[in-house]
Coordinates of C-alpha atoms in Angstrom, one line a residue:
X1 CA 14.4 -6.1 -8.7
X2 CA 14.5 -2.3 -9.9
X3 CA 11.8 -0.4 -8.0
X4 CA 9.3 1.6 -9.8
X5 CA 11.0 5.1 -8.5
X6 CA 14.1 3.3 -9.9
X7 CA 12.5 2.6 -13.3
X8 CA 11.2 6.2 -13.5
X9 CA 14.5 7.9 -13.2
X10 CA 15.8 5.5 -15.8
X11 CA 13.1 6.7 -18.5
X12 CA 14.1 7.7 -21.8
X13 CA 13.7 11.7 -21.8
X14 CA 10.8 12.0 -24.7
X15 CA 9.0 8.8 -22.4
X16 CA 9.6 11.0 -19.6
X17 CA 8.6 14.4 -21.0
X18 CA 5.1 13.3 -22.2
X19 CA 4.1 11.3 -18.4
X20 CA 4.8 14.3 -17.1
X21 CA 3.3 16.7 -19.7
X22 CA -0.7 17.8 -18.8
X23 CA -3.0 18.5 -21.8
X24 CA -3.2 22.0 -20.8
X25 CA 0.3 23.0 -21.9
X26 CA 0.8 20.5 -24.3
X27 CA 1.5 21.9 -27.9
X28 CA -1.3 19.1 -29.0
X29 CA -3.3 17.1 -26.8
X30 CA -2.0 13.5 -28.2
X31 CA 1.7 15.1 -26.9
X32 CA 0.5 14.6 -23.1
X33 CA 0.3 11.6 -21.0
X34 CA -3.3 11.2 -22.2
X35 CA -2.2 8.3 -24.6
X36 CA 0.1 6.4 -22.1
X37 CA -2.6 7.0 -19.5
X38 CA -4.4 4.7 -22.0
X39 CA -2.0 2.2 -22.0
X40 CA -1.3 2.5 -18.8
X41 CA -4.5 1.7 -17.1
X42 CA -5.1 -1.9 -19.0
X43 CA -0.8 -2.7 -17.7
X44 CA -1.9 -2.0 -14.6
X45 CA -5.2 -4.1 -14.7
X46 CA -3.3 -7.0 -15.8
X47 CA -0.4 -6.9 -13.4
X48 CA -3.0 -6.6 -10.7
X49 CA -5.1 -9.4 -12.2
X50 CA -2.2 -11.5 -12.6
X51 CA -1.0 -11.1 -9.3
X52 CA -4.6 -11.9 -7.1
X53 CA -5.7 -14.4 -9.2
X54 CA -2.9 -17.0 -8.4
X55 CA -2.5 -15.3 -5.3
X56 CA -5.9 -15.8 -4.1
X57 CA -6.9 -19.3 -5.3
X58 CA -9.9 -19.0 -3.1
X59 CA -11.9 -16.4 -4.3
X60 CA -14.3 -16.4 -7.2
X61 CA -15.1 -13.8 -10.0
X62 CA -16.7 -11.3 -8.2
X63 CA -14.5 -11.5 -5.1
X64 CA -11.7 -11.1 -7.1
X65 CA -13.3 -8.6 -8.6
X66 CA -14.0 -6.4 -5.7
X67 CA -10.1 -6.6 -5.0
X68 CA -9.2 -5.3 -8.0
X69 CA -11.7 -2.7 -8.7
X70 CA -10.5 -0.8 -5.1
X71 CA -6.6 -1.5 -6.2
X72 CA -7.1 -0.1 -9.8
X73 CA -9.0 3.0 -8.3
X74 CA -8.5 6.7 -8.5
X75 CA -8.0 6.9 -4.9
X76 CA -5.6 4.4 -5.0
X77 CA -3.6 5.6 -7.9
X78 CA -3.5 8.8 -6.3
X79 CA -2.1 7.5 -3.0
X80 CA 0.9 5.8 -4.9
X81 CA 1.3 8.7 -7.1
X82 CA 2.0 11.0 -3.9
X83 CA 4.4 8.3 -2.4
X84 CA 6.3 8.3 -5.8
X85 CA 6.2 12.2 -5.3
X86 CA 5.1 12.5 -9.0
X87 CA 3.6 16.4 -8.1
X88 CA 6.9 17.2 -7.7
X89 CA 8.1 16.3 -10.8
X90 CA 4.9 17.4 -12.9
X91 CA 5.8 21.4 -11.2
X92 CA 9.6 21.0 -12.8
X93 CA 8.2 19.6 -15.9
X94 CA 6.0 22.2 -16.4
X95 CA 8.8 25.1 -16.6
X96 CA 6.7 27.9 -18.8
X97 CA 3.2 27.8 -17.3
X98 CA 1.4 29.0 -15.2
X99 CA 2.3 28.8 -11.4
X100 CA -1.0 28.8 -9.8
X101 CA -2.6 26.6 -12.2
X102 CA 0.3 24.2 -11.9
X103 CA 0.2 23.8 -8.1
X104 CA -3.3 23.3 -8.5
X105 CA -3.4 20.0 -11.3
X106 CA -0.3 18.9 -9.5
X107 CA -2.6 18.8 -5.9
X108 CA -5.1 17.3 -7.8
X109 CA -6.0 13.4 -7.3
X110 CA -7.2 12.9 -10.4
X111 CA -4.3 14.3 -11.9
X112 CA -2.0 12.0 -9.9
X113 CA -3.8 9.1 -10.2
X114 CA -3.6 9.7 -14.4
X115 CA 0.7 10.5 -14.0
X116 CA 0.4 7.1 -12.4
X117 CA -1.2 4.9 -15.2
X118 CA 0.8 7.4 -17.4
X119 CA 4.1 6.2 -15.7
X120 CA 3.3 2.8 -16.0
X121 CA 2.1 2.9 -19.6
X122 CA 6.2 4.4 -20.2
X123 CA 7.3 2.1 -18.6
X124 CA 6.1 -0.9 -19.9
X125 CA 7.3 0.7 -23.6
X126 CA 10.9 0.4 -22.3
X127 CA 11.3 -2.0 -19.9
X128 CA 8.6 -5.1 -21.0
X129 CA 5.8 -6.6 -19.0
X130 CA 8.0 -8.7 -16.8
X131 CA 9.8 -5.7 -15.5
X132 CA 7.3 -3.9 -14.7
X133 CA 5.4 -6.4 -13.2
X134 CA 7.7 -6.8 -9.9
X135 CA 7.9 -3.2 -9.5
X136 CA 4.3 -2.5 -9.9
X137 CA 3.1 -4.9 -7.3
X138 CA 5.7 -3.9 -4.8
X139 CA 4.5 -0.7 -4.8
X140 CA 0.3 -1.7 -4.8
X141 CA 1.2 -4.7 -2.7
X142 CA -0.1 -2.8 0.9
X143 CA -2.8 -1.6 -1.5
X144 CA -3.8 -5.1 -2.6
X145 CA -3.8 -7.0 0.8
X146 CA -6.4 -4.0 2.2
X147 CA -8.8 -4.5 -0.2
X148 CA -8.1 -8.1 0.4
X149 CA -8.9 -7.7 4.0
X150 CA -11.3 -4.9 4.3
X151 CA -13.4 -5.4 1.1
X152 CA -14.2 -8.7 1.4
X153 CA -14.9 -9.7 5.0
X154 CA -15.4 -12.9 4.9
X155 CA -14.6 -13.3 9.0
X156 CA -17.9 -11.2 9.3
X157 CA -20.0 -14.2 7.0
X158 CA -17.7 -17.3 8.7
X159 CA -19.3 -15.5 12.4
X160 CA -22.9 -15.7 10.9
X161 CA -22.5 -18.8 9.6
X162 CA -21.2 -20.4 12.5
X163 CA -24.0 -18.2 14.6
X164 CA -27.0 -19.9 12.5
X165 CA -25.6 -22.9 13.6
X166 CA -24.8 -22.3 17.1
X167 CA -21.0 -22.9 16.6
X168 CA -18.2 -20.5 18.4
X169 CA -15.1 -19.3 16.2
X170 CA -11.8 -18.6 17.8
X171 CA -8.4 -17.1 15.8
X172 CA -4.8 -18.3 16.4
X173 CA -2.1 -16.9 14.8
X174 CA 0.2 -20.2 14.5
X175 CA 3.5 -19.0 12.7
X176 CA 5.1 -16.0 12.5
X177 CA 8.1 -16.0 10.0
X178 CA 10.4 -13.8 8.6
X179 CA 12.2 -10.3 9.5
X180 CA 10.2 -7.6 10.7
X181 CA 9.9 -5.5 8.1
X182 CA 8.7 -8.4 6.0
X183 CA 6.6 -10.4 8.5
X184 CA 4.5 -13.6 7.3
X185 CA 1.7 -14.4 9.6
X186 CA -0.1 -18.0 9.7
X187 CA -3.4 -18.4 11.3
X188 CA -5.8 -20.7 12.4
X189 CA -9.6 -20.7 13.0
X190 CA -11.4 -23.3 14.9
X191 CA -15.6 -23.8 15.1
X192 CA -16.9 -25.3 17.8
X193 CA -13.4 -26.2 19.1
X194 CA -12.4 -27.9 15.5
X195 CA -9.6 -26.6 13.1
X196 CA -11.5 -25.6 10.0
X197 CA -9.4 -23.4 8.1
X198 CA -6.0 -21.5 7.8
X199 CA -4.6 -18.5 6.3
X200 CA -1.0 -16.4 5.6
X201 CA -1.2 -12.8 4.9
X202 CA 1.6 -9.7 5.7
X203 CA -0.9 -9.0 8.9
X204 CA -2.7 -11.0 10.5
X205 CA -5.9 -9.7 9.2
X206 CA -5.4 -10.9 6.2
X207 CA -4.4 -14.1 7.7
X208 CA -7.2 -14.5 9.5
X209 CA -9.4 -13.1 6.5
X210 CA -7.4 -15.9 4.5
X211 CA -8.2 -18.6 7.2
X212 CA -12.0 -17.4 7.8
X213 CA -12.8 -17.7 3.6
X214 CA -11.0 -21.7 3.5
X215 CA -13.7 -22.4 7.0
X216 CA -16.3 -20.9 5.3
X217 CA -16.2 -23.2 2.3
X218 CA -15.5 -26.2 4.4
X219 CA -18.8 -25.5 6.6
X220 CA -21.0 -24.5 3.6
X221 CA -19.7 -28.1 2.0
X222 CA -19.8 -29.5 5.4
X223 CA -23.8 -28.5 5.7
X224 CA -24.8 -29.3 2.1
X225 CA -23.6 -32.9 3.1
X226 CA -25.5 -32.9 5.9
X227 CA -28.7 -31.3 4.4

């Protein structure tokens, strides 16, 4: 699977030319990566929609949601458009104006975060949606399981949950599998000393976070059969 640094060096020169073309030196303003930023931004939203929804068969709307809001973000964009060193590239493309001015868009995270959705946009012209799928969620993929873990704490509601009832909840990571650059974590979450859920994740955060949310369904259907 081509990467998306890959992908960009293999764009078609006029593609290429207008992600990395800013409205302020453009000829005309539809001649910059405006328009694929437009395109852009909805191919991203769907890879990213695509990807969470089957990969997180747990979570509802709004969780899902919150995952894809902080993925889709300026701030994230902007990370990924420095790690794809896009700023670079926007200074050469910009041969004839100013210097200062350049340095300045190019530091900018808006402006990054635009190239980004720009670049994606291009790409998906040449190369198809199932293309640039793999190579859009390799790159977000660090990006996706954060939000995952840190957005949506569901350890913190599993602990009061299990508090209102007077219950203890203890982690185990069970597995660990694969190389370790690509590690797969599998843990285990026990309340009041019985297995109630289990996760896999890249870390075991989001193992644990994966584990906590399947507990946290099976007390909340555990107590309404109670009640």
């Amino acid at each position: 699977m081509a990467s998306l640094a890959q992908l960009t060096n293999e764009l078609e020169p006029e593609l290429a030319r207008q992600v990395f073309t800013h409205s302020s030196w453009a000829p005309e303003r539809t001649l910059s990566y405006e328009r694929l930023e437009f395109l852009g931004d909805s191919v991203l939203g769907l890879c990213i929609s695509t990807d969470i929804y089957s990969r997180y068969p747990e979570y509802n709307e709004g969780e899902l949601a919150k995952v894809r809001a902080y993925v889709v973000s300026r701030h994230t964009c902007a990370k990924v458009g420095e790690q794809l060193d896009l700023s670079r590239k926007l200074i050469e493309a910009a041969k004839q104006a100013d210097a200062a001015n350049i340095t300045s868009l190019a530091a900018n995270a808006n402006v990054l975060a635009a190239m980004v959705e720009a670049l994606i946009g291009a790409l998906y012209l040449q190369f198809g949606m199932e293309v640039v799928l793999g190579a859009v969620l390799e790159v977000f993929n660090e990006h996706i399981e954060y939000a995952a873990s840190e957005h949506i704490d569901f350890k913190t509601e599993l602990q009061e949950e299990a508090a209102r009832r007077n219950l203890e909840v203890n982690y185990e990571v069970v597995a660990v599998e694969g190389p370790p650059h690509s590690r797969m974590f599998t843990s285990e979450v026990s309340i009041g000393g019985r297995v109630m859920g289990s996760g896999r994740g890249r870390t075991k955060k989001v193992s644990q976070q994966g584990a906590a949310k399947e507990a946290l369904n099976a007390l909340r259907v555990r107590g309404e059969a109670d009640s």
